[in-house]
PDB file of C-alpha atoms in Angstrom:
ATOM      1  CA  MET A   1     -10.613  -1.780  -5.607  1.00 91.00           C
ATOM      2  CA  THR A   2     -13.200  -0.671  -2.896  1.00 94.00           C
ATOM      3  CA  ALA A   3     -10.302  -1.449  -0.194  1.00 95.00           C
ATOM      4  CA  ALA A   4      -8.015   0.633  -1.926  1.00 96.00           C
ATOM      5  CA  ILE A   5     -10.794   3.552  -2.146  1.00 96.00           C
ATOM      6  CA  LEU A   6     -11.616   3.510   0.872  1.00 96.00           C
ATOM      7  CA  ALA A   7      -7.928   3.584   2.517  1.00 96.00           C
ATOM      8  CA  LEU A   8      -7.279   6.295   0.423  1.00 96.00           C
ATOM      9  CA  LEU A   9     -10.006   8.102   1.531  1.00 96.00           C
ATOM     10  CA  GLY A  10      -9.711   7.372   5.469  1.00 96.00           C
ATOM     11  CA  GLY A  11      -5.999   8.211   4.840  1.00 96.00           C
ATOM     12  CA  PHE A  12      -6.430  11.498   3.406  1.00 96.00           C
ATOM     13  CA  ALA A  13      -9.417  12.140   6.134  1.00 95.00           C
ATOM     14  CA  ALA A  14      -6.460  11.134   9.384  1.00 95.00           C
ATOM     15  CA  PHE A  15      -4.537  13.091   7.858  1.00 96.00           C
ATOM     16  CA  GLY A  16      -6.476  16.225   7.659  1.00 95.00           C
ATOM     17  CA  GLY A  17      -7.836  15.809  11.121  1.00 94.00           C
ATOM     18  CA  VAL A  18      -4.158  16.209  12.173  1.00 94.00           C
ATOM     19  CA  VAL A  19      -4.109  19.126  10.049  1.00 95.00           C
ATOM     20  CA  MET A  20      -6.818  20.911  11.117  1.00 94.00           C
ATOM     21  CA  TYR A  21      -6.237  20.394  14.578  1.00 93.00           C
ATOM     22  CA  VAL A  22      -3.130  22.270  14.594  1.00 93.00           C
ATOM     23  CA  VAL A  23      -4.875  25.116  12.419  1.00 93.00           C
ATOM     24  CA  ASN A  24      -7.664  25.380  14.646  1.00 91.00           C
ATOM     25  CA  THR A  25      -5.094  25.663  17.817  1.00 90.00           C
ATOM     26  CA  LEU A  26      -3.663  28.365  15.814  1.00 91.00           C
ATOM     27  CA  ARG A  27      -6.648  30.360  15.182  1.00 89.00           C
ATOM     28  CA  PHE A  28      -8.432  30.362  18.374  1.00 88.00           C
ATOM     29  CA  ASP A  29      -5.052  31.132  20.435  1.00 86.00           C
ATOM     30  CA  ALA A  30      -5.942  27.933  22.333  1.00 86.00           C
ATOM     31  CA  ARG A  31      -3.268  26.059  24.489  1.00 87.00           C
ATOM     32  CA  TRP A  32      -1.468  23.387  22.891  1.00 89.00           C
ATOM     33  CA  LEU A  33      -2.847  19.865  23.424  1.00 89.00           C
ATOM     34  CA  ALA A  34      -5.218  21.591  26.169  1.00 87.00           C
ATOM     35  CA  TRP A  35      -2.326  21.862  28.837  1.00 88.00           C
ATOM     36  CA  GLY A  36      -3.366  23.247  31.950  1.00 83.00           C
ATOM     37  CA  LEU A  37      -7.054  23.141  31.298  1.00 85.00           C
ATOM     38  CA  VAL A  38      -7.011  19.206  31.497  1.00 87.00           C
ATOM     39  CA  PRO A  39      -5.073  16.771  33.413  1.00 89.00           C
ATOM     40  CA  GLY A  40      -1.379  16.203  32.412  1.00 90.00           C
ATOM     41  CA  TRP A  41      -2.034  12.512  31.793  1.00 93.00           C
ATOM     42  CA  ALA A  42      -4.997  13.837  29.460  1.00 92.00           C
ATOM     43  CA  SER A  43      -2.802  16.017  27.182  1.00 93.00           C
ATOM     44  CA  ILE A  44      -0.390  13.110  26.702  1.00 94.00           C
ATOM     45  CA  VAL A  45      -2.854  11.247  25.500  1.00 94.00           C
ATOM     46  CA  THR A  46      -3.979  13.771  22.865  1.00 93.00           C
ATOM     47  CA  ALA A  47      -0.211  14.008  21.931  1.00 94.00           C
ATOM     48  CA  VAL A  48       0.068  10.330  21.097  1.00 96.00           C
ATOM     49  CA  LEU A  49      -3.616  10.208  19.699  1.00 95.00           C
ATOM     50  CA  LEU A  50      -2.205  12.720  17.058  1.00 95.00           C
ATOM     51  CA  VAL A  51       0.794  10.928  16.303  1.00 96.00           C
ATOM     52  CA  ILE A  52      -0.838   7.509  15.743  1.00 96.00           C
ATOM     53  CA  ASP A  53      -3.448   9.177  13.475  1.00 96.00           C
ATOM     54  CA  LEU A  54      -0.527  10.798  11.550  1.00 96.00           C
ATOM     55  CA  VAL A  55       1.218   7.335  11.333  1.00 97.00           C
ATOM     56  CA  ALA A  56      -2.289   5.827  10.325  1.00 97.00           C
ATOM     57  CA  SER A  57      -2.760   8.083   7.257  1.00 97.00           C
ATOM     58  CA  ILE A  58       0.531   7.453   6.007  1.00 97.00           C
ATOM     59  CA  MET A  59      -0.008   3.753   6.307  1.00 97.00           C
ATOM     60  CA  LEU A  60      -3.429   4.210   4.961  1.00 97.00           C
ATOM     61  CA  VAL A  61      -2.429   6.040   1.813  1.00 97.00           C
ATOM     62  CA  SER A  62       0.825   4.071   1.025  1.00 97.00           C
ATOM     63  CA  GLY A  63      -1.427   0.784   1.505  1.00 96.00           C
ATOM     64  CA  ALA A  64      -3.793   1.852  -0.832  1.00 97.00           C
ATOM     65  CA  ILE A  65      -1.547   2.659  -3.330  1.00 96.00           C
ATOM     66  CA  LEU A  66       0.349  -0.635  -3.202  1.00 96.00           C
ATOM     67  CA  VAL A  67      -3.051  -2.405  -3.214  1.00 96.00           C
ATOM     68  CA  PHE A  68      -3.621  -0.554  -6.521  1.00 95.00           C
ATOM     69  CA  ARG A  69      -0.159  -1.837  -7.782  1.00 94.00           C
ATOM     70  CA  LYS A  70      -1.272  -5.511  -6.782  1.00 93.00           C
ATOM     71  CA  ARG A  71       1.366  -5.694  -4.050  1.00 93.00           C
ATOM     72  CA  ASN A  72       0.562  -8.017  -1.014  1.00 91.00           C
ATOM     73  CA  PRO A  73       2.064  -5.747   1.348  1.00 93.00           C
ATOM     74  CA  GLY A  74      -0.270  -2.865   0.697  1.00 95.00           C
ATOM     75  CA  ARG A  75      -2.998  -4.862   2.737  1.00 95.00           C
ATOM     76  CA  VAL A  76      -1.183  -5.210   5.655  1.00 95.00           C
ATOM     77  CA  LEU A  77      -0.456  -1.601   5.732  1.00 97.00           C
ATOM     78  CA  VAL A  78      -4.363  -0.861   5.200  1.00 97.00           C
ATOM     79  CA  VAL A  79      -5.558  -3.132   7.810  1.00 97.00           C
ATOM     80  CA  LEU A  80      -2.867  -1.623  10.437  1.00 97.00           C
ATOM     81  CA  GLY A  81      -3.892   1.804   9.475  1.00 97.00           C
ATOM     82  CA  CYS A  82      -7.464   1.169  10.249  1.00 97.00           C
ATOM     83  CA  LEU A  83      -6.837  -0.267  13.342  1.00 97.00           C
ATOM     84  CA  GLY A  84      -4.849   2.875  14.281  1.00 96.00           C
ATOM     85  CA  VAL A  85      -7.752   5.124  13.313  1.00 96.00           C
ATOM     86  CA  ILE A  86     -10.517   2.893  15.234  1.00 96.00           C
ATOM     87  CA  GLY A  87      -8.371   2.694  18.135  1.00 96.00           C
ATOM     88  CA  THR A  88      -7.359   6.473  18.385  1.00 96.00           C
ATOM     89  CA  TYR A  89     -11.228   7.008  18.370  1.00 96.00           C
ATOM     90  CA  ALA A  90     -11.485   4.460  20.947  1.00 96.00           C
ATOM     91  CA  LEU A  91      -8.690   5.635  23.408  1.00 95.00           C
ATOM     92  CA  GLY A  92     -10.033   9.384  22.905  1.00 94.00           C
ATOM     93  CA  ALA A  93     -13.543   8.198  23.910  1.00 95.00           C
ATOM     94  CA  LEU A  94     -12.073   6.619  27.152  1.00 96.00           C
ATOM     95  CA  SER A  95     -10.058   9.494  27.900  1.00 94.00           C
ATOM     96  CA  THR A  96     -12.811  11.748  27.955  1.00 94.00           C
ATOM     97  CA  VAL A  97     -15.137   9.100  30.191  1.00 95.00           C
ATOM     98  CA  ILE A  98     -12.410   9.197  32.291  1.00 94.00           C
ATOM     99  CA  GLN A  99     -12.358  13.276  32.733  1.00 92.00           C
ATOM    100  CA  LEU A 100     -15.812  13.522  33.082  1.00 92.00           C
ATOM    101  CA  MET A 101     -16.191  11.230  35.916  1.00 92.00           C
ATOM    102  CA  ASP A 102     -13.458  12.718  37.575  1.00 89.00           C
ATOM    103  CA  TYR A 103     -15.524  16.067  37.359  1.00 87.00           C
ATOM    104  CA  ARG A 104     -18.707  13.854  38.370  1.00 88.00           C
ATOM    105  CA  PHE A 105     -20.354  14.624  35.134  1.00 89.00           C
ATOM    106  CA  PRO A 106     -23.285  12.802  33.894  1.00 89.00           C
ATOM    107  CA  LEU A 107     -21.870  10.608  31.165  1.00 89.00           C
ATOM    108  CA  SER A 108     -25.107  10.397  29.209  1.00 87.00           C
ATOM    109  CA  ARG A 109     -25.569  13.821  28.967  1.00 88.00           C
ATOM    110  CA  GLN A 110     -22.364  14.010  27.443  1.00 90.00           C
ATOM    111  CA  LEU A 111     -22.591  11.920  24.274  1.00 91.00           C
ATOM    112  CA  GLU A 112     -20.975  14.555  22.118  1.00 91.00           C
ATOM    113  CA  ALA A 113     -17.885  14.880  24.082  1.00 91.00           C
ATOM    114  CA  ILE A 114     -17.492  11.249  24.287  1.00 93.00           C
ATOM    115  CA  LEU A 115     -18.354  10.108  20.884  1.00 93.00           C
ATOM    116  CA  GLY A 116     -17.136  13.107  18.886  1.00 91.00           C
ATOM    117  CA  ASN A 117     -13.612  12.289  18.287  1.00 89.00           C
ATOM    118  CA  SER A 118     -13.522  11.064  14.860  1.00 91.00           C
ATOM    119  CA  SER A 119     -12.013  13.154  12.122  1.00 90.00           C
ATOM    120  CA  ILE A 120     -14.730  14.590  10.879  1.00 91.00           C
ATOM    121  CA  ASP A 121     -15.154  16.155  13.934  1.00 92.00           C
ATOM    122  CA  SER A 122     -11.443  17.408  13.934  1.00 90.00           C
ATOM    123  CA  ILE A 123     -12.069  18.658   9.982  1.00 92.00           C
ATOM    124  CA  LEU A 124     -15.196  20.369  10.500  1.00 91.00           C
ATOM    125  CA  GLY A 125     -16.184  20.543  14.320  1.00 87.00           C
ATOM    126  CA  ALA A 126     -14.985  23.873  15.188  1.00 85.00           C
ATOM    127  CA  ASP A 127     -17.929  25.472  12.517  1.00 87.00           C
ATOM    128  CA  VAL A 128     -20.121  22.718  12.229  1.00 89.00           C
ATOM    129  CA  ASP A 129     -22.297  21.126  15.219  1.00 89.00           C
ATOM    130  CA  ILE A 130     -21.725  17.198  14.301  1.00 91.00           C
ATOM    131  CA  PRO A 131     -24.105  14.942  15.994  1.00 93.00           C
ATOM    132  CA  TRP A 132     -22.224  12.271  17.872  1.00 93.00           C
ATOM    133  CA  ALA A 133     -24.651   9.799  15.927  1.00 94.00           C
ATOM    134  CA  VAL A 134     -22.583  10.777  12.694  1.00 94.00           C
ATOM    135  CA  SER A 135     -19.311  10.225  14.318  1.00 94.00           C
ATOM    136  CA  LEU A 136     -20.046   7.052  15.239  1.00 94.00           C
ATOM    137  CA  LEU A 137     -21.312   6.206  11.989  1.00 95.00           C
ATOM    138  CA  MET A 138     -17.675   7.260  10.722  1.00 94.00           C
ATOM    139  CA  MET A 139     -15.962   3.917  12.263  1.00 95.00           C
ATOM    140  CA  VAL A 140     -18.233   1.964  10.130  1.00 96.00           C
ATOM    141  CA  PHE A 141     -15.660   2.860   7.267  1.00 96.00           C
ATOM    142  CA  PRO A 142     -12.382   1.868   8.931  1.00 96.00           C
ATOM    143  CA  VAL A 143     -14.156  -1.312  10.048  1.00 97.00           C
ATOM    144  CA  LEU A 144     -15.581  -1.944   6.422  1.00 97.00           C
ATOM    145  CA  THR A 145     -12.213  -1.571   5.086  1.00 97.00           C
ATOM    146  CA  VAL A 146     -10.458  -4.007   7.384  1.00 97.00           C
ATOM    147  CA  VAL A 147     -13.110  -6.470   6.130  1.00 96.00           C
ATOM    148  CA  LEU A 148     -12.520  -5.817   2.407  1.00 96.00           C
ATOM    149  CA  ALA A 149      -8.969  -5.808   2.972  1.00 95.00           C
ATOM    150  CA  VAL A 150      -8.820  -9.365   4.310  1.00 95.00           C
ATOM    151  CA  LEU A 151     -11.179 -11.251   1.813  1.00 95.00           C
ATOM    152  CA  PRO A 152     -10.004 -13.774  -0.065  1.00 94.00           C
ATOM    153  CA  SER A 153     -10.899 -12.128  -3.518  1.00 93.00           C
ATOM    154  CA  THR A 154      -8.243  -8.769  -2.345  1.00 93.00           C
ATOM    155  CA  LYS A 155      -5.764 -11.461  -1.246  1.00 92.00           C
ATOM    156  CA  ARG A 156      -5.635 -13.000  -4.826  1.00 93.00           C
ATOM    157  CA  TRP A 157      -5.802  -9.668  -6.286  1.00 91.00           C
ATOM    158  CA  CYS A 158      -2.864  -8.466  -4.716  1.00 90.00           C
ATOM    159  CA  ARG A 159      -0.775 -11.868  -5.387  1.00 87.00           C
ATOM    160  CA  GLY A 160      -1.444 -10.968  -9.060  1.00 81.00           C
ATOM    161  CA  GLY A 161       1.291  -8.853  -9.249  1.00 64.00           C
ATOM    162  CA  ALA A 162       3.587 -11.419  -7.510  1.00 56.00           C
ATOM    163  CA  ASP A 163       2.735 -13.982 -10.213  1.00 52.00           C
ATOM    164  CA  ARG A 164       3.349 -12.144 -13.502  1.00 51.00           C
ATOM    165  CA  ARG A 165       5.384 -14.303 -15.693  1.00 48.00           C
ATOM    166  CA  PRO A 166       4.636 -15.304 -19.692  1.00 48.00           C
ATOM    167  CA  ALA A 167       1.552 -16.794 -20.801  1.00 48.00           C
ATOM    168  CA  GLY A 168       1.839 -20.441 -21.672  1.00 48.00           C
ATOM    169  CA  ARG A 169       5.020 -21.166 -19.518  1.00 53.00           C
ATOM    170  CA  ALA A 170       4.683 -23.396 -16.179  1.00 51.00           C
ATOM    171  CA  PRO A 171       6.172 -21.828 -12.945  1.00 52.00           C
ATOM    172  CA  GLY A 172       9.788 -22.600 -12.574  1.00 55.00           C
ATOM    173  CA  ALA A 173      10.065 -24.063 -16.170  1.00 53.00           C
ATOM    174  CA  PRO A 174      13.457 -23.032 -17.800  1.00 55.00           C
ATOM    175  CA  THR A 175      13.919 -20.548 -19.947  1.00 56.00           C
ATOM    176  CA  MET A 176      14.678 -21.849 -23.792  1.00 55.00           C
ATOM    177  CA  GLN A 177      17.445 -19.960 -25.539  1.00 56.00           C
ATOM    178  CA  PRO A 178      16.789 -19.519 -29.231  1.00 54.00           C
ATOM    179  CA  TYR A 179      19.163 -21.592 -31.335  1.00 53.00           C
ATOM    180  CA  PRO A 180      21.977 -19.356 -33.525  1.00 56.00           C
ATOM    181  CA  MET A 181      21.036 -19.316 -37.153  1.00 58.00           C
ATOM    182  CA  PRO A 182      24.173 -19.691 -38.990  1.00 54.00           C
ATOM    183  CA  ARG A 183      25.404 -16.788 -41.187  1.00 58.00           C
ATOM    184  CA  PRO A 184      26.280 -17.128 -44.946  1.00 57.00           C
ATOM    185  CA  GLY A 185      29.620 -18.554 -45.488  1.00 56.00           C
ATOM    186  CA  MET A 186      29.823 -19.707 -41.828  1.00 55.00           C
ATOM    187  CA  PRO A 187      29.911 -23.446 -40.565  1.00 54.00           C
ATOM    188  CA  PRO A 188      26.925 -24.813 -39.042  1.00 54.00           C
ATOM    189  CA  ALA A 189      27.259 -24.866 -35.101  1.00 52.00           C
ATOM    190  CA  GLY A 190      26.171 -28.105 -33.199  1.00 50.00           C
ATOM    191  CA  GLY A 191      29.091 -30.728 -34.312  1.00 48.00           C
ATOM    192  CA  TYR A 192      27.259 -31.734 -37.235  1.00 44.00           C
ATOM    193  CA  GLY A 193      27.535 -31.289 -40.723  1.00 47.00           C
ATOM    194  CA  ALA A 194      30.907 -30.052 -42.760  1.00 45.00           C
ATOM    195  CA  PRO A 195      33.798 -29.955 -39.964  1.00 49.00           C
ATOM    196  CA  GLN A 196      35.190 -26.579 -39.086  1.00 49.00           C
ATOM    197  CA  GLY A 197      37.783 -25.280 -41.104  1.00 46.00           C
ATOM    198  CA  HIS A 198      36.967 -27.550 -44.355  1.00 47.00           C
ATOM    199  CA  TRP A 199      33.970 -25.306 -45.182  1.00 46.00           C
ATOM    200  CA  GLN A 200      34.337 -25.012 -49.003  1.00 49.00           C
ATOM    201  CA  GLN A 201      34.418 -21.570 -50.491  1.00 51.00           C
ATOM    202  CA  PRO A 202      31.988 -21.011 -53.589  1.00 53.00           C
ATOM    203  CA  ASN A 203      33.869 -20.883 -57.068  1.00 55.00           C
ATOM    204  CA  GLN A 204      36.941 -22.892 -55.757  1.00 54.00           C
ATOM    205  CA  PRO A 205      38.084 -26.395 -56.486  1.00 54.00           C
ATOM    206  CA  PRO A 206      37.985 -29.149 -53.745  1.00 53.00           C
ATOM    207  CA  GLN A 207      41.392 -29.476 -51.842  1.00 54.00           C
ATOM    208  CA  GLY A 208      43.303 -32.659 -51.777  1.00 52.00           C
ATOM    209  CA  GLY A 209      42.489 -36.251 -53.352  1.00 50.00           C
ATOM    210  CA  TYR A 210      40.689 -36.351 -56.793  1.00 50.00           C
ATOM    211  CA  ARG A 211      41.006 -33.459 -59.262  1.00 52.00           C
ATOM    212  CA  PRO A 212      39.129 -33.449 -62.490  1.00 52.00           C
ATOM    213  CA  GLY A 213      40.738 -34.896 -65.744  1.00 53.00           C
ATOM    214  CA  ASN A 214      43.554 -36.551 -63.657  1.00 51.00           C
ATOM    215  CA  PRO A 215      42.241 -40.507 -62.867  1.00 50.00           C
ATOM    216  CA  LEU A 216      45.671 -41.351 -60.707  1.00 52.00           C
ATOM    217  CA  ARG A 217      45.540 -38.610 -58.198  1.00 48.00           C
TER     218      ARG A 217
END
C-alpha cells in the first residue's frame, strides 16, 4: 500500500512538472525547449526528457491503481515509472554538466543548475528558490518506491488478486454440481427406484396382474 501511495504521488508530481514547464514557457514568453539559447542537441534532450516524464507519470498512476486492486502488472509499471523519473533526473544533470563545460563554467559553483532538475523544480522553481539539496532529496522517493515495489510482501499482495477462489476448495478441484431434487409426481433420477413410465399416480389401482377380490387374476 505504501508503494502504491508513493507511486501515485510521484505520478502526479511528474505530470505536474510537464504541465508547469508548458505553463511557464507561455507565461514568460520563453522559447520552446530553449531553442537557439542552448546547443541544438540540448533542446532535443529537453524534449526527450519531457516525453519520458509524461510516460513515467502515466505508468506510475496506472501502476498504483493496479497495485491497489492487487494486480501483479502494477508492480512492473511502478518500477518502470520510477526508473523513468530517476533516469530523467540523471540525464538532465548530465546535459547541464556538458553545457557548463562547453562554456568553461566551474561546476562546483553551478550545483543549483546541475542538480535542480527534479519535478519540484519544474512545479515551483519559477517562483520559489529551491536549494539543490532539496531537489536531490526528492530522488529518495522514487528509489524508495522501487524498493517497496520489489519486496516479497508486495509481490504476495499483488498475487492475492489472482488467487481468488472459494474458501475450503483446493486449487484445481472440480466444481461439484448440486444433485437435482425430484419434484412431486416425477420419478427419481439416477436409474434407481420405480422405473420411468410406471410411476403410480395417487388414488389409482395397480395396473396389470393382481386385483383385489379376484384371486384368479
